[in-house]
PDB file of C-alpha atoms and ligand atoms in Angstrom:
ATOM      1  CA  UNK A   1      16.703  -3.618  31.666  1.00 70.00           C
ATOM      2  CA  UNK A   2      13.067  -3.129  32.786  1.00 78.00           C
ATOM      3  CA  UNK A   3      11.922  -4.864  35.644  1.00 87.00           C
ATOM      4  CA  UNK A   4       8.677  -6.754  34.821  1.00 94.00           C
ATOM      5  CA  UNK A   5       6.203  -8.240  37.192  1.00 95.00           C
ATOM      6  CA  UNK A   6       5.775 -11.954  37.695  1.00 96.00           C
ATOM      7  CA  UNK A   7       2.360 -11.585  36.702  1.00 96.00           C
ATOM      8  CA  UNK A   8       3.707 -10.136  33.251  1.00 96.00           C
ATOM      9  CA  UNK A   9       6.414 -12.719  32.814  1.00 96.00           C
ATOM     10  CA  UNK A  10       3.110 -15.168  33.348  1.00 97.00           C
ATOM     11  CA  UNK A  11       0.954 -13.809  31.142  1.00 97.00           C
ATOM     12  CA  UNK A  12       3.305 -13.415  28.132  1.00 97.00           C
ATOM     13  CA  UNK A  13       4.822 -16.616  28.595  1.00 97.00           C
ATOM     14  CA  UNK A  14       1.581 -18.453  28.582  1.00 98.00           C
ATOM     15  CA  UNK A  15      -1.144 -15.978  26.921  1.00 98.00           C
ATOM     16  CA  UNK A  16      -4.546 -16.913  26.820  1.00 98.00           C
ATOM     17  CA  UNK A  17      -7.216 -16.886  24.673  1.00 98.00           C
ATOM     18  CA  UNK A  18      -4.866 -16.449  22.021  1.00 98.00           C
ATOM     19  CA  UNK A  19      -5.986 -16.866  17.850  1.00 97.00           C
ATOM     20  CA  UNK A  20      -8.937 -15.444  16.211  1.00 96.00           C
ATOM     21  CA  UNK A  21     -11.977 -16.358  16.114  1.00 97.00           C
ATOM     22  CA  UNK A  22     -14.242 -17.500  13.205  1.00 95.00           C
ATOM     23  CA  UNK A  23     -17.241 -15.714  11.992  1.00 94.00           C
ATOM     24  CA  UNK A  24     -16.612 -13.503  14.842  1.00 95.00           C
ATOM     25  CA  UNK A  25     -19.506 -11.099  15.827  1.00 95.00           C
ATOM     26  CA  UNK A  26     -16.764  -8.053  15.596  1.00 93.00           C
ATOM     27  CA  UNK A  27     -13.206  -7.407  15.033  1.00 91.00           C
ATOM     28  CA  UNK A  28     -10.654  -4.296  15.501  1.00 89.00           C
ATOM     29  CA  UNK A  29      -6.898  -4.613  14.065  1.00 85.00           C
ATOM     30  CA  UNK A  30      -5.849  -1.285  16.177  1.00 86.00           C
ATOM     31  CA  UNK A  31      -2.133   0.532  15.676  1.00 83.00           C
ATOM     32  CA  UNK A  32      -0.211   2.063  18.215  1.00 81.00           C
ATOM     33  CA  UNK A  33       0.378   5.657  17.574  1.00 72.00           C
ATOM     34  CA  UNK A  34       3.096   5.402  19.834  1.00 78.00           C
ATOM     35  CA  UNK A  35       5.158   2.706  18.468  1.00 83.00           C
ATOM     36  CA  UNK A  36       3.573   1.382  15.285  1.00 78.00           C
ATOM     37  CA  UNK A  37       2.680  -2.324  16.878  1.00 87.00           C
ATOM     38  CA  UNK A  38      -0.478  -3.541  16.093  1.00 89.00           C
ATOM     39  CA  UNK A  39      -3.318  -6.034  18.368  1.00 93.00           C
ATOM     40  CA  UNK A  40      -6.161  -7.615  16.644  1.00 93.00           C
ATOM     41  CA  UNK A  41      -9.285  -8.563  18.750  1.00 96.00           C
ATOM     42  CA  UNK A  42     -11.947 -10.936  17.486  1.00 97.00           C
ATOM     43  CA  UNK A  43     -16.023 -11.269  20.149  1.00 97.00           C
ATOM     44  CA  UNK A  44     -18.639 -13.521  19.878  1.00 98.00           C
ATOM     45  CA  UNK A  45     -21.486 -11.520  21.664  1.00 98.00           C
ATOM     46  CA  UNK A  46     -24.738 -12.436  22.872  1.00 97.00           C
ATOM     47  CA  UNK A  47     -27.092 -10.620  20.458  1.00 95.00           C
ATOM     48  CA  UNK A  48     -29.793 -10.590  23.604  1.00 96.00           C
ATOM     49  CA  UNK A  49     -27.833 -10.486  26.736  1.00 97.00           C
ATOM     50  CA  UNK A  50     -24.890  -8.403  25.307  1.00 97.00           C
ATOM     51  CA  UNK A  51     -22.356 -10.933  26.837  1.00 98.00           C
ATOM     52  CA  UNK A  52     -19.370 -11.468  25.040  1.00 98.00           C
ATOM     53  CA  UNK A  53     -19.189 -15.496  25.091  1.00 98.00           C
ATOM     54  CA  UNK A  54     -15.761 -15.673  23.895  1.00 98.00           C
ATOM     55  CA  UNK A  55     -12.659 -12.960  23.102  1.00 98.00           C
ATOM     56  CA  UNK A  56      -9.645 -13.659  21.137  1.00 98.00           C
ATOM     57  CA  UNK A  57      -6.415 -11.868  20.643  1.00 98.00           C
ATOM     58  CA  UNK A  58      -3.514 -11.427  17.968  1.00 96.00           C
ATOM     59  CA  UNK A  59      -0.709  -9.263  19.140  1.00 95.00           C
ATOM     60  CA  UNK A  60       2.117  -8.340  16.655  1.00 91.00           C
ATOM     61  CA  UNK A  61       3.543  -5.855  19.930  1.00 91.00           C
ATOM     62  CA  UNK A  62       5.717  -6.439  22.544  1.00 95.00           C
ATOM     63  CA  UNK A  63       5.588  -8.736  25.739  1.00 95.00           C
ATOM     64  CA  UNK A  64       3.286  -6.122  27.814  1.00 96.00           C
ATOM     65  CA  UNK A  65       0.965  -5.891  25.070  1.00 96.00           C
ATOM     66  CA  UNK A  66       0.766  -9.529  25.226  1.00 97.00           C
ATOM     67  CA  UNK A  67       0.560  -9.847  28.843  1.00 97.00           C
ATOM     68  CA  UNK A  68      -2.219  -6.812  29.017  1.00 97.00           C
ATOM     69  CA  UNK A  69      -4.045  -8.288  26.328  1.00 98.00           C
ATOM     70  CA  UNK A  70      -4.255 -11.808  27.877  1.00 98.00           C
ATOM     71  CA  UNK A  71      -5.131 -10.350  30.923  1.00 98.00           C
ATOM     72  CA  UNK A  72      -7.799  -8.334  29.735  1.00 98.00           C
ATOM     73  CA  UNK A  73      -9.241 -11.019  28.097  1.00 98.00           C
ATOM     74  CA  UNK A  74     -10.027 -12.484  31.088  1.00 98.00           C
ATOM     75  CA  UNK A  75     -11.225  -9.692  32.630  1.00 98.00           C
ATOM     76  CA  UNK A  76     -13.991  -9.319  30.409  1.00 98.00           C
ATOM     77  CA  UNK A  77     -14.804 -12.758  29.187  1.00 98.00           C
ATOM     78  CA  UNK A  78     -18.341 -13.492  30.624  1.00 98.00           C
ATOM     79  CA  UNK A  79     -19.215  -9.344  30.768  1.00 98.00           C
ATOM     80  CA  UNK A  80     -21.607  -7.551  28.964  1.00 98.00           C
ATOM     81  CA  UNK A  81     -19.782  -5.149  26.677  1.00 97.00           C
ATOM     82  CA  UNK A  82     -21.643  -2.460  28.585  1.00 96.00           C
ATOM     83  CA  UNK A  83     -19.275  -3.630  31.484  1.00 97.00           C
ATOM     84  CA  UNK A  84     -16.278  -4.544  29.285  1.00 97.00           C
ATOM     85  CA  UNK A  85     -16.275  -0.799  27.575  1.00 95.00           C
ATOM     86  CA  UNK A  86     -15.999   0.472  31.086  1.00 95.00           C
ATOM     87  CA  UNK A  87     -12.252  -1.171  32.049  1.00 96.00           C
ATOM     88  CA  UNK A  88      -9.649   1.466  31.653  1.00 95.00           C
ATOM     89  CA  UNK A  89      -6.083   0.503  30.700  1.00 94.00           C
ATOM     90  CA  UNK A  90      -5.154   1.494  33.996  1.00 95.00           C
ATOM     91  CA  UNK A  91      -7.153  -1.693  35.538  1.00 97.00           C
ATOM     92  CA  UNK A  92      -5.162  -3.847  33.220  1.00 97.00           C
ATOM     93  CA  UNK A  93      -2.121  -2.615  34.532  1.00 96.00           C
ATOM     94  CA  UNK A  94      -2.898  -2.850  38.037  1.00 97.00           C
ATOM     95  CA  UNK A  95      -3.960  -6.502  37.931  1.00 97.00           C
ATOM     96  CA  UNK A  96      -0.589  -7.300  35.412  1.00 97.00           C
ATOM     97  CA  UNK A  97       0.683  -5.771  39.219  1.00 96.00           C
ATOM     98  CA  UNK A  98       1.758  -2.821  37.357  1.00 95.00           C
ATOM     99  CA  UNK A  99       3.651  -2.196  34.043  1.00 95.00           C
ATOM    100  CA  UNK A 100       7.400  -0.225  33.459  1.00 93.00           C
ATOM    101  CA  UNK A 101       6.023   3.319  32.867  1.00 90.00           C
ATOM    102  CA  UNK A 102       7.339   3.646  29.477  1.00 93.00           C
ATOM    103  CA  UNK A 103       5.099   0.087  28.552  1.00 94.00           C
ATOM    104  CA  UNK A 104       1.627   1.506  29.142  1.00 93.00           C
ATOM    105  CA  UNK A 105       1.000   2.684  26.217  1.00 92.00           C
ATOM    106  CA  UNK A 106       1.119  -0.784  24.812  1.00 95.00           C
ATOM    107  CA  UNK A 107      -2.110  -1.724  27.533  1.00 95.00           C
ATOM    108  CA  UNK A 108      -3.697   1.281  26.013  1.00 92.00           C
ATOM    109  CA  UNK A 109      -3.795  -0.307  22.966  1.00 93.00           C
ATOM    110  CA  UNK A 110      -4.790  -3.322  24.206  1.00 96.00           C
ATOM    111  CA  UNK A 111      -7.622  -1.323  25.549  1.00 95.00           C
ATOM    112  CA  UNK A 112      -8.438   0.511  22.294  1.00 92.00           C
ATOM    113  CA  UNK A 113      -8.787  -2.821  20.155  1.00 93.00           C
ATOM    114  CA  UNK A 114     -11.498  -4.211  22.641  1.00 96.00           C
ATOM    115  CA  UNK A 115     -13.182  -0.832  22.915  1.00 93.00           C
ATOM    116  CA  UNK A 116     -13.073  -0.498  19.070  1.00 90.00           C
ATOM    117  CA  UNK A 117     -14.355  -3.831  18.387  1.00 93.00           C
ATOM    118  CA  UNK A 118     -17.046  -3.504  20.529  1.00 95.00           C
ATOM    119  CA  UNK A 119     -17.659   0.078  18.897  1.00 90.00           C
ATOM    120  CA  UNK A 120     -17.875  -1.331  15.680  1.00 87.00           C
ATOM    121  CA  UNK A 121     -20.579  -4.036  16.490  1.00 92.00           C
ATOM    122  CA  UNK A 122     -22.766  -1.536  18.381  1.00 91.00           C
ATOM    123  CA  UNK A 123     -22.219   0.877  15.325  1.00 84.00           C
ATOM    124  CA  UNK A 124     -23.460  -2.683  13.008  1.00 84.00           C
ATOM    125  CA  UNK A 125     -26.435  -3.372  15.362  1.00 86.00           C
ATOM    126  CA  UNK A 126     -27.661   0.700  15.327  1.00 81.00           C
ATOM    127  CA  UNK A 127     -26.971   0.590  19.119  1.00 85.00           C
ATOM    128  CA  UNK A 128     -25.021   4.143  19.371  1.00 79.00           C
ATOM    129  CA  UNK A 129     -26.192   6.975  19.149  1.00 72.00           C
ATOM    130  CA  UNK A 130     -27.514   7.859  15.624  1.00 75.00           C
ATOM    131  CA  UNK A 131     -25.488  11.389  15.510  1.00 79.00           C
ATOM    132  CA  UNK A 132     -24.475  11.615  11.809  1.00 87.00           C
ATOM    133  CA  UNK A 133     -21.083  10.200  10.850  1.00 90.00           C
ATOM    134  CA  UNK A 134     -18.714  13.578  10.948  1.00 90.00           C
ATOM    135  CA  UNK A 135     -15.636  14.331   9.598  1.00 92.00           C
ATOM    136  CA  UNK A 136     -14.464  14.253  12.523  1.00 87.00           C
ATOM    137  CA  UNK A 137     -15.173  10.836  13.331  1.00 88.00           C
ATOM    138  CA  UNK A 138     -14.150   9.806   9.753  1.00 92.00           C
ATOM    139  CA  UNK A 139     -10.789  11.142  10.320  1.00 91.00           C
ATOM    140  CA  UNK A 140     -10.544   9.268  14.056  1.00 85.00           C
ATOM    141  CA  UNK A 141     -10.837   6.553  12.580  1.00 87.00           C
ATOM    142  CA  UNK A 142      -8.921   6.965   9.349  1.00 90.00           C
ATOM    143  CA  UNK A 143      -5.870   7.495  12.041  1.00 84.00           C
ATOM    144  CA  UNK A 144      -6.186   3.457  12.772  1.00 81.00           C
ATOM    145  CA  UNK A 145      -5.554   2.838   9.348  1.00 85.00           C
ATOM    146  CA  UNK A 146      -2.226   1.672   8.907  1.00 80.00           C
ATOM    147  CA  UNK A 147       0.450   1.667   6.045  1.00 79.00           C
ATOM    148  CA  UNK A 148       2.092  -1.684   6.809  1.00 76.00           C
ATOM    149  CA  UNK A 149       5.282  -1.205   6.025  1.00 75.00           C
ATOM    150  CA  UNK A 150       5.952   1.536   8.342  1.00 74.00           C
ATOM    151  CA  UNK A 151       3.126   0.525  10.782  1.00 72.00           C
ATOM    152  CA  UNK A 152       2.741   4.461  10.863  1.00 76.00           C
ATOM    153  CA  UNK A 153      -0.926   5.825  10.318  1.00 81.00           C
ATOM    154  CA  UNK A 154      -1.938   6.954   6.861  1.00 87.00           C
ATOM    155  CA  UNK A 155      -2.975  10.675   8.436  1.00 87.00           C
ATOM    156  CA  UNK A 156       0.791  10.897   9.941  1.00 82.00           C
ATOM    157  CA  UNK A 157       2.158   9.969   6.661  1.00 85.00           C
ATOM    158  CA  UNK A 158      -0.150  12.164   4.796  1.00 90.00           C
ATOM    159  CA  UNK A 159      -1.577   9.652   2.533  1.00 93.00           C
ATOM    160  CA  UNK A 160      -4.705  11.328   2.939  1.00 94.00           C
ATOM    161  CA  UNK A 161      -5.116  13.868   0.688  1.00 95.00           C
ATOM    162  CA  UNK A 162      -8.554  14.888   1.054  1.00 95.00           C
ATOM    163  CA  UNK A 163     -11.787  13.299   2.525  1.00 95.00           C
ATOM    164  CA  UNK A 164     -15.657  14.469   2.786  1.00 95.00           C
ATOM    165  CA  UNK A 165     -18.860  13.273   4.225  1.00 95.00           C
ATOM    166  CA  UNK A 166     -21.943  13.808   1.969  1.00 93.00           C
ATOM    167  CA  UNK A 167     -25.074  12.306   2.135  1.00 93.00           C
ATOM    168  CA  UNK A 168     -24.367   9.101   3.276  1.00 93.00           C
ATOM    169  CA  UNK A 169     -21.892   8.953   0.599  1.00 97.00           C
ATOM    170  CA  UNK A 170     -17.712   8.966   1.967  1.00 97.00           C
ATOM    171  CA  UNK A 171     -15.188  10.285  -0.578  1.00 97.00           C
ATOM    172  CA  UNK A 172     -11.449   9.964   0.166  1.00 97.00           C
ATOM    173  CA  UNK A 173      -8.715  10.745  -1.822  1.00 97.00           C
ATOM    174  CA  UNK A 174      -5.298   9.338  -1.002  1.00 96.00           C
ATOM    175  CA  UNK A 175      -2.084  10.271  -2.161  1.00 95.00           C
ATOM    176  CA  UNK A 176      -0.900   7.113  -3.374  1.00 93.00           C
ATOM    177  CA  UNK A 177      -1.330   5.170  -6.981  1.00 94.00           C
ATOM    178  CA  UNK A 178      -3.600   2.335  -7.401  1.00 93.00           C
ATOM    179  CA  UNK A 179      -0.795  -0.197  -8.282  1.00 93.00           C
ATOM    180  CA  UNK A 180       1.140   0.758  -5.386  1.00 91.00           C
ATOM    181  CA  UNK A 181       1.577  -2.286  -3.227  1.00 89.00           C
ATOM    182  CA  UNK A 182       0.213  -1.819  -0.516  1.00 90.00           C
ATOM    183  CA  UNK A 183      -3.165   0.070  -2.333  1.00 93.00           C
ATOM    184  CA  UNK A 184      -5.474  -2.819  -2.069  1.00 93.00           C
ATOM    185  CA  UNK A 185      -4.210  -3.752   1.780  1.00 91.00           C
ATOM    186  CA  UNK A 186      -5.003   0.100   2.762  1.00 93.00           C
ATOM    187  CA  UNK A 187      -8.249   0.331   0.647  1.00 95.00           C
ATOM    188  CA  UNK A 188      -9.728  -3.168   2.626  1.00 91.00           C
ATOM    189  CA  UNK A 189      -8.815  -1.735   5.872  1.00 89.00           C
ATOM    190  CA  UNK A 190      -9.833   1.818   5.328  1.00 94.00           C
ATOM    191  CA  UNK A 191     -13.661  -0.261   4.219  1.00 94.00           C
ATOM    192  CA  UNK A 192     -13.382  -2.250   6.979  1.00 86.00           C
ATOM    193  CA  UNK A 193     -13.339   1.308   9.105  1.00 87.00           C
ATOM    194  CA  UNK A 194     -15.940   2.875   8.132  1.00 91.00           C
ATOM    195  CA  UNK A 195     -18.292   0.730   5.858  1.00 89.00           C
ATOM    196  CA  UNK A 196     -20.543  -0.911   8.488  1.00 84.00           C
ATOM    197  CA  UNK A 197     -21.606   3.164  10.108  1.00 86.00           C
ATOM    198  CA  UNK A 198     -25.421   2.985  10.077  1.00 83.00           C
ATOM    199  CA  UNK A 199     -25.588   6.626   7.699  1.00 88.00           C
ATOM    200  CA  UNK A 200     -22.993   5.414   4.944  1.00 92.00           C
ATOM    201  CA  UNK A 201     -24.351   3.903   1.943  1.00 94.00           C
ATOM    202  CA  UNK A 202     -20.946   4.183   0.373  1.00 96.00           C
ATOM    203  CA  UNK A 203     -17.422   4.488   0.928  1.00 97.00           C
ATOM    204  CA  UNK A 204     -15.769   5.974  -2.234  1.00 97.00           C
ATOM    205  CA  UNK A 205     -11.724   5.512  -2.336  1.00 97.00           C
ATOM    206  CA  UNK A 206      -9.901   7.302  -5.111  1.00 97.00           C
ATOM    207  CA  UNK A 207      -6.301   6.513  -5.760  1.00 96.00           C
ATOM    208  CA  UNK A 208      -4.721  10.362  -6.608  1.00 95.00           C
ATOM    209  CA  UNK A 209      -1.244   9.678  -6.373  1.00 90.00           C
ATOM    210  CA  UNK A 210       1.370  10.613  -9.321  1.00 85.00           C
ATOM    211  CA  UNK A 211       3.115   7.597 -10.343  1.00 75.00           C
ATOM    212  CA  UNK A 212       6.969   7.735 -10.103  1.00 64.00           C
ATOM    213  CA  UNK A 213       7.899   7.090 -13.234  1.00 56.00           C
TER     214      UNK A 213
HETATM  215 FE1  FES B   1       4.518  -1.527  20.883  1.00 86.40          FE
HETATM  216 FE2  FES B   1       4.529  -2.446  23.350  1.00 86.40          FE
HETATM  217  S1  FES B   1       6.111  -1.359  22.351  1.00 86.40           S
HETATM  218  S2  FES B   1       2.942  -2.567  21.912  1.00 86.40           S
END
């Protein structure tokens, strides 16, 4: 049995903030690498002042992702996201009173979502830094995308077959057909991804799977 804190126990049994938000400023649905779970954060953010005037959570994990991502809703509710991008997982878990050791990877990705989110709308509002979108980058964030039926990134199941940056133009090829069920679901979130960075006009998705039959 793991030994939880009360603060934990607390948090899960009575999270805040919980729901999403509506015509929310930015949003992350973030996977766990680890174990598959997923978190979705929704901000309203101050265009002027940067604050984030309200944070919402969804968590389809466990009861310390819940607990870390109640927690860390509070933490940075009334924070600039300047401030908010700065809280480490670590702080989470210290003022949950600490997590079991083989849980913190589920504060981490309470961590990522927030950080993502807040990525996102400075990537929609040409705050970062306007370094060309790399493959690299492209394939960081292609990791997030999900297949839901395994909850197992589309890179670790090597659905991606082949991808390429090119003149503001991104071309991905996945190894899947484009009546297999879960297509459309991966296609939305793969657009979702990428299609607001500053450089991309386009985000081309081709469907290069053999079917089955
Ligand atoms: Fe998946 Fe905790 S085990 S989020």
């Amino acid at each position: 049995m793991l030994s939880y804190s009360k603060k934990v126990i607390e948090h899960f049994k009575h999270p805040r903030n919980v729901g999403e938000i509506a015509n929310a400023d930015a949003e992350a649905l973030e996977g766990s690498p680890a174990c598959g779970d997923m978190l979705k954060i929704t901000l309203k953010i101050n265009e002027k002042t940067h604050v984030i005037t309200d944070i919402k959570f969804e968590s389809f994990g466990c009861a310390s992702n819940i607990a870390t991502a109640s927690i860390l809703t509070e933490m940075v509710k009334g924070k600039t996201i300047e401030e908010a991008e700065k809280v480490t997982w670590k702080q989470a878990a210290e003022e949950l009173e600490g997590l079991p050791p083989v849980k913190m990877h589920c504060a981490v990705l309470a961590v990522d979502a927030l950080k993502s989110a807040i990525e996102q709308w400075k990537e929609k509002k040409g705050l970062t830094d306007k370094n060309p979108t790399t493959p690299d980058k492209v394939l960081r964030k292609l990791r997030n995308v999900l297949n839901p039926l395994t909850g197992a990134s589309i890179v670790r199941m090597q659905l991606l077959r082949d991808f390429d940056v090119k003149d503001g133009v991104i071309i991905i090829d996945l190894d899947l057909t484009s009546d297999h069920k879960f297509a459309s679901h991966i296609k939305e979130e793969i657009h979702e991804k990428l299609d607001h960075l500053w450089d991309i006009k386009e985000v081309k998705i081709n469907f290069v799977g053999e079917s089955e039959s």
